[in-house]
Amino acid sequence: MDLSLRILAILFPMFALVGTGYFYGRRHESDMSVANRLNMDVFITALVFSALANKSFDLANYGGLALAMVIMILGSGAVGWAVARMTGIRPLTLSPTLMFNNSVNLGVPLAVLTFGPDVLPLAVVLFVVSTTLHFSLGVWLLDHHAKLGNLWMKPVVLATVAGLAVGSLGVPLWEPLALSVKMLGDISIPLALFSLGVRLTDGALHGWRVGLVGAVARPLAGMALAWAAARGLGLNAQQSKLMLLYGALPPAVMNYVFAERYHQEPDKVASIVLVGNLASVVFLPIALALVL
């Protein structure tokens, strides 16, 4: 009973904000594109910089964690490709949704709620790895002619480099400046959860069978690969638990955005994202039970 109450206490704030966004989006037609752009360019960028700059960041301590995330992403893509071949789904419809999970909207808040604020730099490392691969490898998979040279000009990538430099060198920040950046970063998580709820109102359920395949394959493959990568790389207990939790996350909403942009069956990808996020109500408690 105590474990169930703890899991409920961790998940309730997250799903409450998602639910609020969902019901608001059902009652009011809402265009969240401006809010989402602001969140990615300003608030999440501030969160990343604040999390990395406020710590003495030794890259050697996080290299194994970053590599484990890369292994999980690439391995999930291979699993998605194989499952797609077996089920008759187009590989480029299913595989990216297994590779790139909801590491921002759900991953960061879930990590903080589960392990406390000290885990934020670790969660940011996983988010940065996933985002960088999604905007590079993920885009290339859908369009081999896409120009990736502008990747390093993304605000979140620049914030990562700046945060790592400040944290690694131990450069002290003026306290009012650090507080201002932190306040901007604090906006990102609630806004991301609310926006996810609004976005889910656009999902199509007519392709629920395809959605169900992705909803089950994504967390099962992710958790198995996270466990194997953590053991193989000798990650410590906290990092191993964090990897397992991230392995259970549902597909990222950005998969739908990219599928629509590159004309890769966006209706089916929307179903995978929608059903996958709904299925997280089942898989996230399982993952929490394993790590707590």
Coordinates of C-alpha atoms in Angstrom, one line a residue:
M1 CA 0.0 0.0 0.0
D2 CA 2.8 2.4 0.9
L3 CA 4.5 1.8 -2.5
S4 CA 1.2 2.3 -4.3
L5 CA 0.6 5.6 -2.5
R6 CA 4.1 6.8 -3.4
I7 CA 3.7 5.9 -7.0
L8 CA 0.3 7.8 -7.0
A9 CA 2.0 10.8 -5.3
I10 CA 4.7 10.9 -8.0
L11 CA 2.3 10.5 -11.0
F12 CA -0.6 12.5 -9.8
P13 CA 0.9 16.1 -10.3
M14 CA 2.1 15.1 -13.7
F15 CA -1.1 13.6 -15.0
A16 CA -3.1 16.4 -13.3
L17 CA -1.4 19.0 -15.5
V18 CA -1.7 16.9 -18.6
G19 CA -5.4 16.3 -17.8
T20 CA -5.9 20.0 -17.3
G21 CA -4.4 20.8 -20.7
Y22 CA -6.5 18.0 -22.3
F23 CA -9.8 19.2 -20.9
Y24 CA -9.0 22.8 -21.7
G25 CA -8.1 21.9 -25.2
R26 CA -11.4 20.0 -25.6
R27 CA -13.4 23.0 -24.5
H28 CA -11.4 25.7 -26.2
E29 CA -9.7 25.5 -29.6
S30 CA -6.1 26.2 -28.7
D31 CA -3.1 26.8 -30.9
M32 CA -0.1 25.9 -28.7
S33 CA 2.5 26.4 -31.4
V34 CA 3.7 29.8 -30.1
A35 CA 3.8 28.5 -26.5
N36 CA 5.7 25.4 -27.6
R37 CA 8.2 27.4 -29.5
L38 CA 8.7 29.7 -26.5
N39 CA 9.1 26.7 -24.3
M40 CA 11.7 25.1 -26.4
D41 CA 13.6 28.3 -27.3
V42 CA 13.4 30.1 -23.9
F43 CA 12.1 28.2 -20.9
I44 CA 13.6 24.7 -21.6
T45 CA 16.8 26.4 -22.7
A46 CA 17.0 28.2 -19.4
L47 CA 16.2 24.9 -17.6
V48 CA 19.1 23.2 -19.3
F49 CA 21.6 26.0 -18.6
S50 CA 20.5 26.4 -15.0
A51 CA 20.7 22.6 -14.3
L52 CA 24.2 22.3 -15.8
A53 CA 25.7 25.6 -14.7
N54 CA 24.8 25.2 -11.0
K55 CA 26.7 22.0 -10.7
S56 CA 30.4 21.1 -10.8
F57 CA 29.9 19.1 -13.9
D58 CA 32.4 16.3 -14.5
L59 CA 31.7 15.0 -18.0
A60 CA 33.5 11.7 -17.1
N61 CA 30.8 11.0 -14.5
Y62 CA 28.1 11.3 -17.1
G63 CA 29.7 9.8 -20.2
G64 CA 28.4 6.3 -19.4
L65 CA 24.9 7.6 -18.8
A66 CA 24.9 9.5 -22.2
L67 CA 26.2 6.4 -24.0
A68 CA 23.5 4.2 -22.4
M69 CA 20.9 6.6 -23.7
V70 CA 22.4 6.4 -27.2
I71 CA 22.4 2.6 -27.0
M72 CA 18.8 2.6 -25.9
I73 CA 17.7 5.0 -28.7
L74 CA 19.5 3.1 -31.5
G75 CA 18.5 -0.3 -30.1
S76 CA 14.9 0.8 -29.9
G77 CA 15.1 1.9 -33.5
A78 CA 16.3 -1.6 -34.5
V79 CA 13.5 -3.2 -32.5
G80 CA 11.0 -0.9 -34.2
W81 CA 12.3 -1.8 -37.6
A82 CA 12.0 -5.5 -36.9
V83 CA 8.5 -5.1 -35.4
A84 CA 7.4 -3.0 -38.4
R85 CA 8.6 -5.7 -40.8
M86 CA 6.6 -8.4 -38.9
T87 CA 3.4 -6.4 -38.6
G88 CA 3.4 -4.8 -42.1
I89 CA 3.8 -1.3 -40.8
R90 CA 6.1 1.1 -42.6
P91 CA 9.4 1.0 -40.7
L92 CA 9.8 4.8 -40.8
T93 CA 6.4 5.2 -39.3
L94 CA 7.1 3.0 -36.3
S95 CA 10.8 3.0 -35.7
P96 CA 11.3 6.7 -34.9
T97 CA 8.4 6.6 -32.4
L98 CA 10.3 3.8 -30.5
M99 CA 13.6 5.6 -30.7
F100 CA 12.5 9.0 -29.4
N101 CA 10.5 9.2 -26.2
N102 CA 8.9 11.9 -24.2
S103 CA 12.1 12.9 -22.4
V104 CA 11.1 16.5 -21.9
N105 CA 7.3 16.6 -21.2
L106 CA 7.3 13.5 -19.0
G107 CA 10.9 12.4 -18.4
V108 CA 12.3 15.5 -16.6
P109 CA 9.3 16.0 -14.3
L110 CA 9.0 12.3 -13.6
A111 CA 12.7 12.1 -12.7
V112 CA 12.5 15.0 -10.4
L113 CA 9.3 13.8 -8.7
T114 CA 10.8 10.4 -8.2
F115 CA 14.3 11.0 -7.2
G116 CA 14.3 14.7 -6.1
P117 CA 15.8 17.9 -7.5
D118 CA 19.4 16.6 -7.3
V119 CA 18.7 14.3 -10.2
L120 CA 17.9 17.2 -12.6
P121 CA 21.4 17.3 -14.2
L122 CA 21.2 13.6 -15.0
A123 CA 17.7 14.0 -16.5
V124 CA 19.0 17.0 -18.5
V125 CA 21.9 14.9 -19.9
L126 CA 19.4 12.2 -21.1
F127 CA 17.1 14.9 -22.6
V128 CA 20.0 16.6 -24.4
V129 CA 21.2 13.3 -25.9
S130 CA 17.7 12.4 -27.1
T131 CA 16.9 15.9 -28.5
T132 CA 20.3 16.1 -30.3
L133 CA 19.8 12.7 -31.9
H134 CA 16.1 13.5 -32.8
F135 CA 17.0 16.7 -34.5
S136 CA 19.9 15.1 -36.4
L137 CA 19.5 11.3 -36.9
G138 CA 15.7 11.4 -36.6
V139 CA 15.4 14.1 -39.3
W140 CA 17.9 12.4 -41.5
L141 CA 15.9 9.1 -41.4
L142 CA 12.8 10.9 -42.7
D143 CA 14.7 13.0 -45.2
H144 CA 18.2 12.1 -46.3
H145 CA 18.5 15.5 -48.0
A146 CA 17.8 17.5 -44.8
K147 CA 20.4 20.1 -43.9
L148 CA 21.7 19.4 -40.4
G149 CA 24.3 22.2 -40.2
N150 CA 22.0 24.4 -38.3
L151 CA 21.6 21.9 -35.4
W152 CA 24.4 23.6 -33.4
M153 CA 22.5 26.9 -33.6
K154 CA 19.5 25.5 -31.7
P155 CA 19.1 27.4 -28.4
V156 CA 19.0 24.3 -26.3
V157 CA 22.3 23.0 -27.8
L158 CA 24.0 26.4 -27.2
A159 CA 22.6 26.4 -23.6
T160 CA 24.1 22.9 -23.1
V161 CA 27.5 24.0 -24.3
A162 CA 27.4 27.1 -22.2
G163 CA 26.1 25.3 -19.1
L164 CA 28.7 22.6 -19.4
A165 CA 31.4 25.2 -19.7
V166 CA 30.2 27.3 -16.7
G167 CA 29.7 24.2 -14.6
S168 CA 32.9 22.4 -15.5
L169 CA 35.1 25.5 -15.0
G170 CA 33.3 26.5 -11.8
V171 CA 32.5 30.0 -13.0
P172 CA 30.4 31.8 -10.4
L173 CA 27.2 33.4 -11.7
W174 CA 25.8 36.6 -10.3
E175 CA 23.1 35.4 -7.9
P176 CA 20.3 37.6 -9.3
L177 CA 21.2 36.4 -12.8
A178 CA 21.2 32.8 -11.7
L179 CA 17.8 33.3 -10.0
S180 CA 16.3 34.9 -13.1
V181 CA 17.5 32.0 -15.3
K182 CA 16.1 29.5 -12.8
M183 CA 12.7 31.2 -12.7
L184 CA 12.5 31.0 -16.5
G185 CA 13.4 27.3 -16.4
D186 CA 10.8 26.7 -13.7
I187 CA 8.1 27.6 -16.3
S188 CA 9.2 24.9 -18.7
I189 CA 7.9 21.7 -16.9
P190 CA 4.4 22.8 -16.1
L191 CA 4.0 24.4 -19.5
A192 CA 5.3 21.2 -21.3
L193 CA 2.8 19.0 -19.4
F194 CA -0.1 21.3 -20.1
S195 CA 0.8 21.6 -23.7
L196 CA 1.1 17.8 -24.0
G197 CA -2.5 17.5 -22.7
V198 CA -3.7 20.1 -25.3
R199 CA -1.8 18.3 -28.1
L200 CA -3.4 15.0 -27.2
T201 CA -6.8 16.4 -28.2
D202 CA -5.6 16.4 -31.8
G203 CA -4.8 12.7 -31.8
A204 CA -6.6 10.3 -34.0
L205 CA -7.9 7.0 -32.6
H206 CA -9.0 5.5 -35.9
G207 CA -5.5 3.9 -36.3
W208 CA -5.6 2.5 -32.8
R209 CA -4.2 -0.9 -33.9
V210 CA -1.0 0.6 -35.1
G211 CA -1.0 2.8 -32.0
L212 CA -1.3 -0.2 -29.8
V213 CA 1.7 -1.8 -31.4
G214 CA 3.9 1.2 -30.7
A215 CA 2.4 1.8 -27.3
V216 CA 3.5 -1.7 -26.1
A217 CA 6.7 -2.0 -28.0
R218 CA 8.1 1.4 -27.0
P219 CA 8.3 0.8 -23.2
L220 CA 9.0 -2.9 -23.4
A221 CA 12.0 -2.4 -25.7
G222 CA 13.1 0.7 -23.9
M223 CA 13.2 -0.9 -20.4
A224 CA 14.9 -4.0 -21.7
L225 CA 17.6 -2.0 -23.5
A226 CA 18.0 0.4 -20.6
W227 CA 18.6 -2.5 -18.2
A228 CA 21.1 -4.2 -20.5
A229 CA 22.9 -0.9 -21.3
A230 CA 23.1 0.0 -17.6
R231 CA 24.5 -3.4 -16.6
G232 CA 26.9 -3.5 -19.5
L233 CA 28.3 -0.1 -18.9
G234 CA 28.5 -0.5 -15.1
L235 CA 26.3 2.5 -14.2
N236 CA 25.7 3.2 -10.6
A237 CA 22.4 2.5 -8.9
Q238 CA 20.8 5.9 -9.4
Q239 CA 21.8 6.2 -13.0
S240 CA 20.6 2.6 -13.7
K241 CA 17.2 3.4 -12.1
L242 CA 16.9 6.6 -14.1
M243 CA 17.7 4.8 -17.3
L244 CA 15.0 2.2 -16.6
L245 CA 12.5 5.0 -15.9
Y246 CA 13.4 6.7 -19.1
G247 CA 13.1 3.4 -21.0
A248 CA 9.4 3.3 -20.0
L249 CA 8.5 6.7 -21.3
P250 CA 5.9 6.9 -24.2
P251 CA 6.7 8.3 -27.7
A252 CA 7.6 12.0 -28.0
V253 CA 4.9 14.3 -29.4
M254 CA 7.7 15.7 -31.7
N255 CA 7.5 12.4 -33.6
Y256 CA 4.1 13.6 -34.9
V257 CA 5.4 17.0 -35.8
F258 CA 8.3 15.5 -37.8
A259 CA 6.0 12.9 -39.5
E260 CA 3.6 15.7 -40.6
R261 CA 6.5 17.9 -41.9
Y262 CA 8.1 15.0 -43.9
H263 CA 4.8 13.3 -45.0
Q264 CA 5.5 10.1 -43.2
E265 CA 2.0 8.8 -42.5
P266 CA 1.3 11.5 -39.8
D267 CA -2.2 10.1 -39.0
K268 CA -0.7 6.7 -38.0
V269 CA 2.2 8.4 -36.1
A270 CA -0.4 10.5 -34.3
S271 CA -2.2 7.4 -33.2
I272 CA 1.0 5.8 -31.9
V273 CA 1.8 9.0 -29.9
L274 CA -1.7 9.2 -28.5
V275 CA -2.2 5.6 -27.6
G276 CA 1.4 5.4 -26.3
N277 CA 0.9 8.3 -24.0
L278 CA -2.4 6.9 -22.8
A279 CA -0.7 3.5 -22.2
S280 CA 1.9 5.3 -19.9
V281 CA -0.8 5.1 -17.2
V282 CA 0.0 1.4 -17.2
F283 CA 3.7 1.2 -17.9
L284 CA 5.0 4.1 -15.8
P285 CA 3.7 2.6 -12.5
I286 CA 5.3 -0.7 -13.5
A287 CA 8.7 1.2 -14.0
L288 CA 8.3 3.1 -10.7
A289 CA 7.6 -0.1 -8.9
L290 CA 10.9 -1.5 -10.2
V291 CA 13.0 1.5 -9.3
L292 CA 11.5 2.5 -5.9

